[in-house]
Amino acid sequence: SAVISQKPSRDICQRGTSLTIQCQVDSQVTMMFWYRQQPGQSLTLIATANQGSEATYESGFVIDKFPISRPNLTFSTLTVSNMSPEDSSIYLCSVLRDVYGYTFGSGTRLTVV
Amino acid sequence: DQQVKQNSPSLSVQEGRISILNCDYTNSMFDYFLWYKKYPAEGPTFLISISSIKDKNEDGRFTVFLNKSAKHLSLHIVPSQPGDSAVYFCAASRTKTSYDKVIFGPGTSLSVIP
Protein backbone atom coordinates (compact mmCIF):
# COMPACT_ATOMS: atom_id res chain seq x y z
CA SER A 1 0.00 0.00 0.00
CA ALA A 2 1.03 3.64 -0.32
CA VAL A 3 3.42 5.30 2.09
CA ILE A 4 2.27 8.72 3.21
CA SER A 5 4.50 11.25 4.91
CA GLN A 6 2.71 13.99 6.75
CA LYS A 7 4.21 16.95 8.55
CA PRO A 8 4.34 18.53 10.97
CA SER A 9 3.44 15.69 13.30
CA ARG A 10 2.28 18.16 15.92
CA ASP A 11 2.15 21.87 16.54
CA ILE A 12 0.93 24.35 19.11
CA CYS A 13 -0.37 27.52 17.49
CA GLN A 14 -1.65 30.86 18.64
CA ARG A 15 -5.25 31.81 18.08
CA GLY A 16 -5.73 33.77 14.86
CA THR A 17 -2.73 32.30 13.05
CA SER A 18 -2.64 29.74 10.24
CA LEU A 19 -0.93 26.39 9.88
CA THR A 20 -0.16 24.54 6.67
CA ILE A 21 0.03 20.76 6.80
CA GLN A 22 1.90 18.88 4.10
CA CYS A 23 1.18 15.42 2.76
CA GLN A 24 3.56 13.54 0.47
CA VAL A 25 2.71 10.18 -1.11
CA ASP A 26 5.30 7.80 -2.48
CA SER A 27 3.31 7.13 -5.66
CA GLN A 28 0.98 9.03 -7.92
CA VAL A 29 -2.64 9.10 -6.84
CA THR A 30 -5.64 10.77 -8.38
CA MET A 31 -7.46 11.64 -5.19
CA MET A 32 -6.18 12.73 -1.84
CA PHE A 33 -8.42 13.27 1.14
CA TRP A 34 -8.17 15.38 4.25
CA TYR A 35 -9.82 14.25 7.48
CA ARG A 36 -10.21 15.75 10.91
CA GLN A 37 -10.50 13.86 14.17
CA GLN A 38 -11.65 16.08 16.99
CA PRO A 39 -10.98 14.92 20.55
CA GLY A 40 -13.10 11.89 21.36
CA GLN A 41 -14.72 11.94 17.92
CA SER A 42 -14.50 9.89 14.78
CA LEU A 43 -12.82 10.83 11.54
CA THR A 44 -14.68 13.42 9.50
CA LEU A 45 -13.90 14.11 5.87
CA ILE A 46 -13.00 17.75 5.26
CA ALA A 47 -12.42 17.70 1.52
CA THR A 48 -11.27 15.72 -1.48
CA ALA A 49 -8.31 17.10 -3.41
CA ASN A 50 -7.91 16.27 -7.09
CA GLN A 51 -4.86 17.36 -9.00
CA GLY A 52 -5.60 20.22 -11.36
CA SER A 53 -8.98 21.13 -9.99
CA GLU A 54 -10.54 22.81 -7.00
CA ALA A 55 -10.96 20.72 -3.91
CA THR A 56 -14.43 19.45 -3.09
CA TYR A 57 -15.51 20.35 0.44
CA GLU A 58 -17.91 18.47 2.66
CA SER A 59 -20.81 20.12 4.36
CA GLY A 60 -19.63 22.30 7.21
CA PHE A 61 -16.18 22.97 5.73
CA VAL A 62 -15.32 25.95 3.55
CA ILE A 63 -12.37 26.87 1.37
CA ASP A 64 -11.67 30.12 3.18
CA LYS A 65 -11.11 28.24 6.43
CA PHE A 66 -9.39 25.16 4.98
CA PRO A 67 -7.69 26.07 1.70
CA ILE A 68 -6.16 23.06 -0.03
CA SER A 69 -3.50 22.85 -2.69
CA ARG A 70 -2.81 19.89 -4.96
CA PRO A 71 0.04 20.91 -7.25
CA ASN A 72 0.84 17.39 -8.47
CA LEU A 73 -0.16 13.76 -8.12
CA THR A 74 1.98 13.05 -5.07
CA PHE A 75 1.56 16.12 -2.88
CA SER A 76 -1.12 18.17 -1.16
CA THR A 77 -1.36 20.77 1.56
CA LEU A 78 -4.16 21.71 3.93
CA THR A 79 -4.11 25.10 5.64
CA VAL A 80 -6.08 25.71 8.80
CA SER A 81 -6.71 29.46 8.72
CA ASN A 82 -7.46 31.99 11.44
CA MET A 83 -7.33 29.26 14.04
CA SER A 84 -9.40 29.10 17.18
CA PRO A 85 -9.25 26.56 20.03
CA GLU A 86 -12.12 24.69 18.35
CA ASP A 87 -9.73 23.79 15.55
CA SER A 88 -7.64 21.73 17.94
CA SER A 89 -7.77 18.29 16.34
CA ILE A 90 -5.79 15.63 14.57
CA TYR A 91 -5.67 16.29 10.84
CA LEU A 92 -5.02 13.33 8.56
CA CYS A 93 -4.40 13.00 4.88
CA SER A 94 -5.39 9.86 3.06
CA VAL A 95 -5.34 8.18 -0.33
CA LEU A 96 -7.57 5.49 -1.73
CA ARG A 97 -6.20 2.08 -2.51
CA ASP A 98 -8.74 -0.34 -3.95
CA VAL A 99 -7.68 -3.46 -2.09
CA TYR A 100 -6.54 -1.81 1.08
CA GLY A 101 -9.21 0.80 1.39
CA TYR A 102 -7.80 4.07 2.52
CA THR A 103 -4.23 4.56 3.59
CA PHE A 104 -3.66 7.32 6.12
CA GLY A 105 -0.76 9.49 7.07
CA SER A 106 0.32 9.54 10.69
CA GLY A 107 -1.60 12.72 11.33
CA THR A 108 -0.89 16.23 12.57
CA ARG A 109 -1.91 16.92 16.15
CA LEU A 110 -2.84 20.60 16.32
CA THR A 111 -3.38 22.47 19.56
CA VAL A 112 -4.61 26.05 19.36
CA VAL A 113 -4.03 28.21 22.43
CA ASP B 1 -27.33 11.56 12.33
CA GLN B 2 -24.66 8.90 12.75
CA GLN B 3 -24.74 6.50 9.85
CA VAL B 4 -22.14 4.20 11.37
CA LYS B 5 -22.42 3.42 15.06
CA GLN B 6 -20.12 1.70 17.47
CA ASN B 7 -22.05 1.66 20.69
CA SER B 8 -19.23 0.42 22.89
CA PRO B 9 -16.66 3.16 23.39
CA SER B 10 -14.35 0.74 25.16
CA LEU B 11 -13.76 -2.97 25.66
CA SER B 12 -11.38 -4.93 27.89
CA VAL B 13 -10.42 -8.52 27.16
CA GLN B 14 -7.98 -10.97 28.69
CA GLU B 15 -5.06 -12.02 26.53
CA GLY B 16 -5.84 -15.20 24.63
CA ARG B 17 -9.59 -14.70 24.72
CA ILE B 18 -11.83 -13.51 21.92
CA SER B 19 -12.46 -9.80 21.31
CA ILE B 20 -15.73 -8.93 19.61
CA LEU B 21 -16.21 -5.40 18.37
CA ASN B 22 -19.62 -4.46 17.05
CA CYS B 23 -20.79 -1.96 14.48
CA ASP B 24 -24.22 -0.98 13.22
CA TYR B 25 -25.11 1.12 10.22
CA THR B 26 -28.25 2.82 9.04
CA ASN B 27 -27.70 3.46 5.34
CA SER B 28 -28.89 0.50 3.27
CA MET B 29 -26.87 1.82 0.33
CA PHE B 30 -23.62 0.91 2.05
CA ASP B 31 -21.96 -1.86 0.11
CA TYR B 32 -18.46 -2.12 1.46
CA PHE B 33 -17.27 -2.17 5.03
CA LEU B 34 -13.85 -1.73 6.53
CA TRP B 35 -12.17 -1.95 9.88
CA TYR B 36 -9.24 0.27 10.81
CA LYS B 37 -6.97 0.11 13.81
CA LYS B 38 -5.39 3.21 15.30
CA TYR B 39 -2.57 3.45 17.78
CA PRO B 40 -1.92 6.73 19.60
CA ALA B 41 0.14 9.21 17.58
CA GLU B 42 -0.36 7.19 14.40
CA GLY B 43 -2.84 7.33 11.56
CA PRO B 44 -5.46 4.60 11.18
CA THR B 45 -4.26 1.48 9.42
CA PHE B 46 -6.44 -0.77 7.34
CA LEU B 47 -7.22 -4.08 9.02
CA ILE B 48 -9.84 -6.01 7.09
CA SER B 49 -12.81 -5.39 4.82
CA ILE B 50 -15.92 -7.12 3.58
CA SER B 51 -18.26 -6.46 0.71
CA SER B 52 -21.99 -6.89 0.95
CA ILE B 53 -21.99 -10.01 -1.20
CA LYS B 54 -20.24 -11.89 1.59
CA ASP B 55 -21.19 -12.60 5.16
CA LYS B 56 -17.73 -13.45 6.43
CA ASN B 57 -14.15 -12.58 5.68
CA GLU B 58 -11.19 -14.00 7.55
CA ASP B 59 -7.58 -12.89 7.70
CA GLY B 60 -5.46 -14.67 10.26
CA ARG B 61 -6.70 -13.84 13.73
CA PHE B 62 -9.22 -11.34 12.39
CA THR B 63 -12.66 -12.22 11.09
CA VAL B 64 -15.37 -9.82 10.07
CA PHE B 65 -19.00 -10.94 9.98
CA LEU B 66 -21.70 -9.06 8.12
CA ASN B 67 -25.44 -9.37 8.69
CA LYS B 68 -26.99 -7.19 6.01
CA SER B 69 -30.55 -7.72 7.09
CA ALA B 70 -29.69 -6.48 10.57
CA LYS B 71 -27.31 -3.83 9.24
CA HIS B 72 -24.74 -5.13 11.65
CA LEU B 73 -21.14 -6.21 11.41
CA SER B 74 -18.65 -7.42 13.93
CA LEU B 75 -14.92 -7.90 14.14
CA HIS B 76 -13.62 -10.95 15.97
CA ILE B 77 -10.04 -11.16 17.12
CA VAL B 78 -8.94 -14.61 18.24
CA PRO B 79 -6.78 -14.99 20.21
CA SER B 80 -6.44 -11.45 21.48
CA GLN B 81 -2.93 -10.18 22.11
CA PRO B 82 -1.69 -7.16 24.10
CA GLY B 83 -0.48 -5.62 20.83
CA ASP B 84 -4.08 -5.52 19.67
CA SER B 85 -4.79 -2.77 22.20
CA ALA B 86 -5.84 0.17 20.03
CA VAL B 87 -8.87 2.09 18.85
CA TYR B 88 -10.85 0.23 16.20
CA PHE B 89 -12.92 2.15 13.69
CA CYS B 90 -15.68 0.62 11.65
CA ALA B 91 -16.24 2.33 8.30
CA ALA B 92 -18.64 1.99 5.39
CA SER B 93 -18.99 3.19 1.84
CA ARG B 94 -21.28 2.60 -1.09
CA THR B 95 -18.66 1.09 -3.31
CA LYS B 96 -15.23 -0.48 -3.24
CA THR B 97 -13.89 -0.01 -6.71
CA SER B 98 -14.41 3.66 -7.23
CA TYR B 99 -14.40 6.58 -4.93
CA ASP B 100 -17.24 7.12 -2.58
CA LYS B 101 -17.12 8.87 0.73
CA VAL B 102 -16.22 6.57 3.58
CA ILE B 103 -18.16 7.12 6.77
CA PHE B 104 -16.39 6.23 9.99
CA GLY B 105 -17.90 5.15 13.26
CA PRO B 106 -16.79 6.77 16.52
CA GLY B 107 -14.42 3.95 17.39
CA THR B 108 -14.05 1.36 20.15
CA SER B 109 -10.99 1.38 22.36
CA LEU B 110 -9.82 -2.18 22.94
CA SER B 111 -7.58 -3.06 25.86
CA VAL B 112 -6.11 -6.53 25.93
CA ILE B 113 -4.94 -7.36 29.42
CA PRO B 114 -1.91 -9.63 29.75
Short mmCIF file of C-alpha atoms in Angstrom, two decimals, chain B residues 4-113:
data_model
loop_
_atom_site.label_atom_id
_atom_site.label_comp_id
_atom_site.label_asym_id
_atom_site.label_seq_id
_atom_site.Cartn_x
_atom_site.Cartn_y
_atom_site.Cartn_z
CA VAL B 4 -22.14 4.20 11.37
CA LYS B 5 -22.42 3.42 15.06
CA GLN B 6 -20.12 1.70 17.47
CA ASN B 7 -22.05 1.66 20.69
CA SER B 8 -19.23 0.42 22.89
CA PRO B 9 -16.66 3.16 23.39
CA SER B 10 -14.35 0.74 25.16
CA LEU B 11 -13.76 -2.97 25.66
CA SER B 12 -11.38 -4.93 27.89
CA VAL B 13 -10.42 -8.52 27.16
CA GLN B 14 -7.98 -10.97 28.69
CA GLU B 15 -5.06 -12.02 26.53
CA GLY B 16 -5.84 -15.20 24.63
CA ARG B 17 -9.59 -14.70 24.72
CA ILE B 18 -11.83 -13.51 21.92
CA SER B 19 -12.46 -9.80 21.31
CA ILE B 20 -15.73 -8.93 19.61
CA LEU B 21 -16.21 -5.40 18.37
CA ASN B 22 -19.62 -4.46 17.05
CA CYS B 23 -20.79 -1.96 14.48
CA ASP B 24 -24.22 -0.98 13.22
CA TYR B 25 -25.11 1.12 10.22
CA THR B 26 -28.25 2.82 9.04
CA ASN B 27 -27.70 3.46 5.34
CA SER B 28 -28.89 0.50 3.27
CA MET B 29 -26.87 1.82 0.33
CA PHE B 30 -23.62 0.91 2.05
CA ASP B 31 -21.96 -1.86 0.11
CA TYR B 32 -18.46 -2.12 1.46
CA PHE B 33 -17.27 -2.17 5.03
CA LEU B 34 -13.85 -1.73 6.53
CA TRP B 35 -12.17 -1.95 9.88
CA TYR B 36 -9.24 0.27 10.81
CA LYS B 37 -6.97 0.11 13.81
CA LYS B 38 -5.39 3.21 15.30
CA TYR B 39 -2.57 3.45 17.78
CA PRO B 40 -1.92 6.73 19.60
CA ALA B 41 0.14 9.21 17.58
CA GLU B 42 -0.36 7.19 14.40
CA GLY B 43 -2.84 7.33 11.56
CA PRO B 44 -5.46 4.60 11.18
CA THR B 45 -4.26 1.48 9.42
CA PHE B 46 -6.44 -0.77 7.34
CA LEU B 47 -7.22 -4.08 9.02
CA ILE B 48 -9.84 -6.01 7.09
CA SER B 49 -12.81 -5.39 4.82
CA ILE B 50 -15.92 -7.12 3.58
CA SER B 51 -18.26 -6.46 0.71
CA SER B 52 -21.99 -6.89 0.95
CA ILE B 53 -21.99 -10.01 -1.20
CA LYS B 54 -20.24 -11.89 1.59
CA ASP B 55 -21.19 -12.60 5.16
CA LYS B 56 -17.73 -13.45 6.43
CA ASN B 57 -14.15 -12.58 5.68
CA GLU B 58 -11.19 -14.00 7.55
CA ASP B 59 -7.58 -12.89 7.70
CA GLY B 60 -5.46 -14.67 10.26
CA ARG B 61 -6.70 -13.84 13.73
CA PHE B 62 -9.22 -11.34 12.39
CA THR B 63 -12.66 -12.22 11.09
CA VAL B 64 -15.37 -9.82 10.07
CA PHE B 65 -19.00 -10.94 9.98
CA LEU B 66 -21.70 -9.06 8.12
CA ASN B 67 -25.44 -9.37 8.69
CA LYS B 68 -26.99 -7.19 6.01
CA SER B 69 -30.55 -7.72 7.09
CA ALA B 70 -29.69 -6.48 10.57
CA LYS B 71 -27.31 -3.83 9.24
CA HIS B 72 -24.74 -5.13 11.65
CA LEU B 73 -21.14 -6.21 11.41
CA SER B 74 -18.65 -7.42 13.93
CA LEU B 75 -14.92 -7.90 14.14
CA HIS B 76 -13.62 -10.95 15.97
CA ILE B 77 -10.04 -11.16 17.12
CA VAL B 78 -8.94 -14.61 18.24
CA PRO B 79 -6.78 -14.99 20.21
CA SER B 80 -6.44 -11.45 21.48
CA GLN B 81 -2.93 -10.18 22.11
CA PRO B 82 -1.69 -7.16 24.10
CA GLY B 83 -0.48 -5.62 20.83
CA ASP B 84 -4.08 -5.52 19.67
CA SER B 85 -4.79 -2.77 22.20
CA ALA B 86 -5.84 0.17 20.03
CA VAL B 87 -8.87 2.09 18.85
CA TYR B 88 -10.85 0.23 16.20
CA PHE B 89 -12.92 2.15 13.69
CA CYS B 90 -15.68 0.62 11.65
CA ALA B 91 -16.24 2.33 8.30
CA ALA B 92 -18.64 1.99 5.39
CA SER B 93 -18.99 3.19 1.84
CA ARG B 94 -21.28 2.60 -1.09
CA THR B 95 -18.66 1.09 -3.31
CA LYS B 96 -15.23 -0.48 -3.24
CA THR B 97 -13.89 -0.01 -6.71
CA SER B 98 -14.41 3.66 -7.23
CA TYR B 99 -14.40 6.58 -4.93
CA ASP B 100 -17.24 7.12 -2.58
CA LYS B 101 -17.12 8.87 0.73
CA VAL B 102 -16.22 6.57 3.58
CA ILE B 103 -18.16 7.12 6.77
CA PHE B 104 -16.39 6.23 9.99
CA GLY B 105 -17.90 5.15 13.26
CA PRO B 106 -16.79 6.77 16.52
CA GLY B 107 -14.42 3.95 17.39
CA THR B 108 -14.05 1.36 20.15
CA SER B 109 -10.99 1.38 22.36
CA LEU B 110 -9.82 -2.18 22.94
CA SER B 111 -7.58 -3.06 25.86
CA VAL B 112 -6.11 -6.53 25.93
CA ILE B 113 -4.94 -7.36 29.42
#
